[in-house]
XYZ file of C-alpha atoms in Angstrom:
435
model
C 0.000 0.000 0.000
C 2.835 2.375 0.819
C 4.428 1.553 -2.495
C 1.133 2.333 -4.232
C 0.822 5.702 -2.475
C 4.372 6.620 -3.422
C 3.648 5.650 -7.006
C 0.563 7.903 -7.084
C 2.569 10.708 -5.530
C 5.255 10.332 -8.188
C 2.629 10.356 -10.947
C 1.033 13.496 -9.508
C 4.409 15.227 -9.480
C 4.746 14.319 -13.156
C 1.295 15.779 -13.792
C 2.268 18.985 -11.983
C 5.376 19.283 -14.168
C 3.426 18.647 -17.377
C 1.028 21.524 -16.646
C 3.889 23.774 -15.526
C 5.768 23.175 -18.797
C 2.737 23.698 -21.053
C 3.863 27.152 -22.331
C 7.215 25.849 -23.584
C 7.191 25.224 -27.330
C 10.012 22.697 -27.818
C 8.978 20.554 -30.767
C 10.034 18.616 -33.830
C 8.514 19.919 -37.080
C 7.719 17.142 -39.549
C 6.179 19.214 -42.309
C 5.237 22.826 -43.127
C 2.222 23.387 -45.342
C 2.880 26.295 -47.752
C 0.555 29.278 -47.594
C 0.397 31.293 -50.822
C 3.576 29.431 -51.895
C 5.388 30.727 -48.810
C 6.203 29.339 -45.389
C 5.121 30.932 -42.121
C 4.223 30.121 -38.515
C 0.953 28.373 -39.403
C 0.553 24.974 -41.032
C 3.377 23.285 -39.128
C 2.819 19.603 -38.389
C 4.765 19.166 -35.157
C 5.362 16.873 -32.212
C 5.756 18.829 -28.968
C 8.043 17.646 -26.180
C 5.298 18.384 -23.658
C 2.966 16.061 -25.611
C 5.414 13.188 -25.167
C 5.740 13.896 -21.439
C 1.945 14.183 -21.187
C 1.430 10.800 -22.852
C 3.947 9.147 -20.508
C 2.318 10.769 -17.479
C -1.154 9.607 -18.518
C 0.182 6.088 -18.990
C 1.691 6.120 -15.498
C -1.499 7.491 -13.932
C -3.726 5.048 -15.820
C -1.773 2.100 -14.392
C -2.579 3.106 -10.819
C -5.926 4.918 -11.028
C -9.256 4.732 -12.785
C -11.115 7.749 -14.032
C -14.025 8.457 -11.663
C -16.725 8.941 -14.304
C -17.019 7.290 -17.690
C -19.040 10.065 -19.276
C -16.184 12.560 -18.974
C -15.311 11.324 -22.470
C -18.595 12.617 -23.918
C -17.352 16.017 -25.139
C -13.948 14.883 -26.421
C -15.635 12.070 -28.370
C -18.335 14.376 -29.767
C -15.779 16.961 -30.822
C -13.353 14.496 -32.372
C -16.215 12.815 -34.208
C -17.237 16.138 -35.751
C -13.645 16.939 -36.724
C -13.244 13.513 -38.354
C -16.474 13.985 -40.295
C -15.132 17.319 -41.536
C -12.528 15.404 -43.575
C -15.389 14.613 -45.960
C -15.806 18.255 -46.981
C -12.663 20.099 -45.882
C -11.189 22.668 -48.254
C -7.638 21.622 -47.327
C -7.153 18.129 -45.976
C -3.554 18.670 -44.807
C -4.521 21.783 -42.818
C -7.289 19.766 -41.176
C -4.880 16.923 -40.362
C -2.574 19.409 -38.636
C -5.421 20.931 -36.611
C -6.839 17.556 -35.592
C -3.392 16.359 -34.492
C -3.141 19.371 -32.172
C -6.641 18.751 -30.792
C -5.844 15.094 -30.052
C -2.694 16.122 -28.177
C -4.525 18.929 -26.338
C -7.283 16.573 -25.181
C -4.640 14.805 -23.137
C -4.774 17.741 -20.737
C -8.542 17.315 -20.435
C -7.915 13.759 -19.244
C -4.923 14.665 -17.081
C -6.840 16.966 -14.747
C -9.292 14.164 -13.930
C -6.432 12.157 -12.440
C -5.025 14.975 -10.288
C -6.251 16.585 -7.048
C -7.440 20.180 -7.522
C -4.655 21.547 -5.324
C -2.036 20.096 -7.647
C -3.699 21.628 -10.717
C -4.225 25.118 -9.290
C -0.725 25.294 -7.830
C 0.864 24.183 -11.096
C -1.090 26.789 -13.101
C -0.059 29.470 -10.585
C 3.610 28.451 -10.724
C 3.429 28.370 -14.521
C 2.114 31.942 -14.583
C 4.721 33.194 -12.116
C 7.638 31.661 -14.038
C 6.371 33.070 -17.336
C 5.965 36.528 -15.799
C 9.581 36.515 -14.605
C 10.739 35.439 -18.062
C 8.589 38.173 -19.637
C 10.049 40.871 -17.375
C 13.567 39.720 -18.263
C 12.719 39.946 -21.961
C 11.327 43.451 -21.549
C 14.464 44.602 -19.718
C 16.848 42.986 -22.215
C 14.742 43.944 -25.278
C 15.884 40.793 -27.019
C 14.969 37.100 -27.038
C 17.665 34.696 -28.306
C 16.633 31.706 -30.390
C 16.856 28.264 -28.803
C 15.666 25.061 -30.437
C 16.008 23.207 -27.133
C 13.605 25.568 -25.376
C 11.380 26.184 -28.393
C 12.218 29.895 -28.565
C 12.282 31.993 -31.712
C 14.565 35.013 -31.943
C 12.832 38.344 -31.288
C 14.490 41.685 -31.978
C 12.530 44.974 -31.944
C 14.587 46.272 -34.873
C 13.356 43.449 -37.128
C 10.122 44.051 -39.006
C 7.266 41.697 -38.170
C 7.990 41.604 -34.434
C 5.341 42.564 -31.870
C 6.415 46.006 -30.659
C 5.116 49.268 -29.219
C 6.559 52.740 -29.746
C 7.950 54.584 -26.728
C 9.295 58.088 -27.408
C 9.806 57.156 -31.055
C 11.691 53.932 -30.255
C 10.464 50.428 -31.077
C 10.135 48.455 -27.845
C 9.696 44.691 -27.887
C 6.564 43.299 -26.268
C 7.243 40.304 -24.020
C 6.651 36.879 -25.563
C 7.600 34.594 -22.680
C 8.105 31.128 -24.155
C 4.965 31.439 -26.291
C 4.479 32.356 -29.973
C 2.976 35.818 -29.368
C 2.580 38.349 -26.525
C -1.214 37.993 -26.681
C -0.897 34.257 -26.010
C 1.414 34.975 -23.070
C -1.182 37.423 -21.730
C -3.789 34.662 -21.743
C -1.546 32.311 -19.801
C -0.692 35.028 -17.273
C -4.359 35.855 -16.674
C -5.137 32.171 -16.096
C -2.065 31.897 -13.867
C -3.242 34.869 -11.807
C -6.714 33.399 -11.440
C -5.165 30.095 -10.342
C -2.978 31.826 -7.761
C -5.968 33.696 -6.309
C -7.950 30.453 -6.086
C -5.026 28.533 -4.582
C -4.522 31.220 -1.943
C -8.242 31.461 -1.129
C -8.642 27.699 -0.754
C -5.410 26.452 0.748
C -3.616 29.251 2.637
C -5.470 28.777 5.958
C -3.147 26.036 7.375
C -0.080 28.095 6.440
C -1.458 31.239 8.075
C -1.068 29.678 11.517
C 2.716 29.419 11.136
C 3.768 31.998 8.539
C 0.771 34.329 8.215
C 2.637 37.546 7.350
C 5.056 35.813 4.990
C 2.249 33.971 3.212
C 0.299 37.179 2.618
C 3.397 39.058 1.482
C 4.357 36.244 -0.883
C 0.864 36.244 -2.345
C 0.851 40.016 -3.003
C 4.378 39.961 -4.461
C 3.600 36.987 -6.720
C 0.378 38.591 -7.978
C 2.206 41.864 -8.587
C 4.958 40.142 -10.576
C 2.386 38.363 -12.728
C 0.528 41.610 -13.314
C 3.762 43.374 -14.304
C 4.453 40.491 -16.679
C 1.000 41.030 -18.155
C 1.658 44.754 -18.585
C 4.851 44.200 -20.609
C 2.905 42.026 -23.052
C 0.895 45.189 -23.857
C -2.123 42.998 -24.552
C -5.354 44.988 -24.443
C -7.462 41.826 -24.283
C -5.336 40.527 -21.394
C -5.769 43.660 -19.302
C -9.482 43.840 -20.091
C -10.002 40.161 -19.240
C -8.235 40.495 -15.888
C -10.135 43.664 -14.976
C -13.518 42.113 -15.773
C -12.695 38.886 -13.944
C -11.526 40.709 -10.805
C -14.482 43.113 -10.696
C -17.127 40.468 -11.384
C -15.473 38.127 -8.890
C -15.463 40.881 -6.265
C -19.124 41.732 -6.823
C -20.079 38.034 -6.802
C -18.364 37.449 -3.467
C -19.566 40.735 -1.982
C -23.137 39.787 -2.814
C -22.701 36.542 -0.935
C -21.084 38.316 2.019
C -17.754 36.484 1.719
C -14.439 38.005 2.793
C -12.734 36.994 -0.432
C -14.325 40.034 -2.082
C -11.998 42.214 0.017
C -8.990 40.291 -1.295
C -10.078 40.782 -4.910
C -10.790 44.481 -4.392
C -7.366 44.899 -2.750
C -5.694 43.219 -5.731
C -7.615 45.479 -8.121
C -6.323 48.537 -6.231
C -2.722 47.248 -6.209
C -2.895 46.502 -9.922
C -4.325 49.975 -10.594
C -1.352 51.596 -8.837
C 1.133 49.417 -10.747
C -0.605 50.239 -14.035
C -0.295 53.983 -13.408
C 3.387 53.659 -12.501
C 4.220 51.582 -15.580
C 2.202 53.849 -17.864
C 4.037 56.926 -16.549
C 7.462 55.273 -16.923
C 6.540 54.126 -20.448
C 5.391 57.656 -21.343
C 1.718 56.810 -21.743
C 2.195 53.918 -24.148
C -0.450 51.806 -22.402
C -3.099 54.492 -22.762
C -2.216 54.760 -26.456
C -3.100 51.075 -26.787
C -6.709 51.983 -25.983
C -6.743 55.434 -27.659
C -4.530 55.000 -30.729
C -5.060 58.474 -32.252
C -1.718 59.648 -33.622
C 0.108 56.397 -32.849
C 1.082 54.833 -36.155
C 1.496 51.253 -34.929
C -1.694 51.252 -32.875
C -3.751 52.801 -35.662
C -2.454 50.179 -38.071
C -3.224 47.389 -35.586
C -6.838 48.531 -35.214
C -7.254 48.915 -38.974
C -5.894 45.404 -39.593
C -8.321 43.904 -37.081
C -11.293 45.700 -38.583
C -10.228 44.673 -42.082
C -9.713 41.081 -40.916
C -13.203 40.979 -39.421
C -14.743 42.302 -42.632
C -12.903 39.694 -44.688
C -13.973 36.929 -42.280
C -17.647 37.940 -42.473
C -17.399 37.913 -46.257
C -15.846 34.416 -46.192
C -18.493 33.175 -43.750
C -21.331 34.407 -45.939
C -19.866 32.525 -48.891
C -19.058 29.338 -46.955
C -21.012 26.255 -45.952
C -22.776 27.883 -43.029
C -23.917 24.675 -41.324
C -20.831 22.468 -41.706
C -18.016 24.948 -42.307
C -14.950 24.792 -44.526
C -13.030 22.305 -42.387
C -10.913 22.619 -39.249
C -7.750 24.676 -39.661
C -8.512 25.827 -43.223
C -9.270 29.538 -42.710
C -5.908 30.948 -43.803
C -5.785 28.869 -46.972
C -9.297 29.987 -47.927
C -8.247 33.567 -47.215
C -5.165 33.176 -49.438
C -7.320 31.836 -52.287
C -9.732 34.748 -51.928
C -6.996 37.415 -51.610
C -3.915 36.169 -53.512
C -0.586 37.918 -53.966
C 0.131 38.910 -50.370
C 3.109 38.142 -48.146
C 2.619 35.144 -45.858
C 2.640 37.329 -42.726
C -0.263 39.372 -44.090
C -2.543 36.342 -43.799
C -3.751 36.208 -40.204
C -6.740 34.478 -38.572
C -9.622 36.775 -37.672
C -9.283 37.948 -34.067
C -12.515 36.400 -32.852
C -12.748 32.725 -31.913
C -16.500 32.491 -32.499
C -16.391 33.967 -35.991
C -13.376 31.834 -36.889
C -15.076 28.726 -35.503
C -18.260 29.483 -37.448
C -16.255 29.589 -40.686
C -14.170 26.462 -40.053
C -16.531 24.280 -37.996
C -19.905 25.567 -39.182
C -22.858 26.378 -36.947
C -23.345 22.697 -36.090
C -19.712 22.436 -35.042
C -19.927 25.579 -32.919
C -22.975 24.162 -31.110
C -21.078 20.953 -30.299
C -17.958 22.888 -29.286
C -19.885 25.183 -26.927
C -22.162 22.488 -25.492
C -19.729 21.828 -22.653
C -19.995 25.483 -21.623
C -23.771 25.196 -21.594
C -23.534 22.088 -19.422
C -21.178 23.843 -16.989
C -23.450 26.894 -16.735
C -26.462 24.704 -15.916
C -24.665 23.209 -12.900
C -24.322 26.560 -11.080
C -20.515 26.450 -10.851
C -18.541 28.021 -8.021
C -17.122 31.488 -8.541
C -13.635 30.043 -9.175
C -14.857 28.250 -12.300
C -16.818 31.310 -13.389
C -13.599 33.352 -13.169
C -11.622 30.753 -15.118
C -14.134 30.287 -17.938
C -14.972 33.995 -18.122
C -11.300 34.839 -18.639
C -11.074 32.457 -21.586
C -14.319 33.689 -23.112
C -13.165 37.321 -23.007
C -10.012 36.361 -24.908
C -12.210 34.502 -27.388
C -13.928 37.746 -28.383
C -10.658 39.578 -29.103
C -8.213 36.953 -30.366
C -7.878 33.603 -32.111
C -5.027 31.736 -30.410
C -7.312 29.513 -28.299
C -8.140 27.465 -31.409
C -5.250 28.255 -33.786
C -2.256 27.267 -31.626
C -1.383 24.078 -29.803
C -0.751 26.018 -26.586
C -4.168 27.671 -26.844
C -5.985 24.407 -27.563
C -4.198 22.733 -24.650
C -5.103 25.565 -22.252
C -8.726 25.509 -23.432
C -9.195 21.764 -22.941
C -7.290 21.763 -19.658
C -9.635 24.494 -18.399
C -12.727 22.663 -19.657
C -11.557 19.468 -17.991
C -10.916 21.317 -14.742
C -14.314 23.025 -14.853
C -16.060 19.716 -15.555
C -14.117 18.025 -12.761
C -14.987 20.720 -10.237
C -18.736 20.597 -10.870
C -19.180 16.830 -11.133
C -16.790 15.270 -8.647
C -16.848 15.329 -4.858
C -13.285 15.327 -3.576
C -12.211 13.773 -0.353
C -10.589 16.172 2.082
C -8.066 13.443 2.774
C -6.958 13.198 -0.854
C -3.252 12.955 -1.444
C -1.738 16.380 -1.975
C 1.647 16.918 -3.551
C 2.315 20.641 -3.497
């Protein structure tokens, strides 16, 4: 029995590491699908190192444990079935193969969370966010990211065209990428990491308060502040908006129920407001220009590109198979056929997950994809799950990475698995805890 407990403990440590390493993009690229006869960041059939570690971890956990509920497979099976059917009508079969391969790998995280205690999951997400924020702050200070195939990092230099930058006093300043493919993706991971840290502190800090109360509180505030600073140097408007909405709605929700956690969320909102003002002053108002781009060349261009992208997407949707879509992962190749002669970097997915999903998956596919959210909402989830899912949904309205990148798909299905686990499973207070 002791040997069995140690084995479970070891497997849970592996699971913690797998979630912690999710943002790292180390991979082997088998094939790159050309886009407009050029090669870019999309259409890369890859095997991620984290996917291999995830598969090994699931194998280890499956040897010792059984999943508590058989019907947790309902949504993965429904979604995969729809994606497989889409091979019958896809506009680009290779693009669909690449997307489906990422979904299959990402669904491993949906299964992983059902094997792990909640404390392990929340602590790993919080540690992931903290480590990425430190890396982001280092990148902002250095204004350069060296390439590394071992760590899955691309080179980023603000002087090179095509990099994500902001202008400060006429100088191009690099936005922080972390270990992810774009600053906006990093912002999403940092927001989820912050939410996880708040939940971990609210649920599990009580035993530590008895021995190290002051140090625990100080560590919590410092960690949250570092993650917020990391979010600020991504200069992601959607990230800041998502965090603000999540904190305010969470505060109001808890205040309405008369719980003390509302005070904690309001305090964090105030601390973040002070840090935002300080950073905006030091950066000569660059953050405010992100929301009011008048006179800022880069910001004006960014807004124009998003509006133009939305108009093009609506046009493609109106001319597509509305019910069944064009096939998973095919949007960019349809866009290139409709608007030929552009550089590969000019072809970008529309910055709205729901519109993009409607084009690729069709209305029937969108209904299947969102059915898990409907199920979760009907179960009256706790405020922690509302915060988690709300954060992802806000990003869905302003960006595309949740369904166009492996990291985004993995974070989405991990979050859905965690939400489903929280509302359907009763955990024992004596469950084995690793962290």
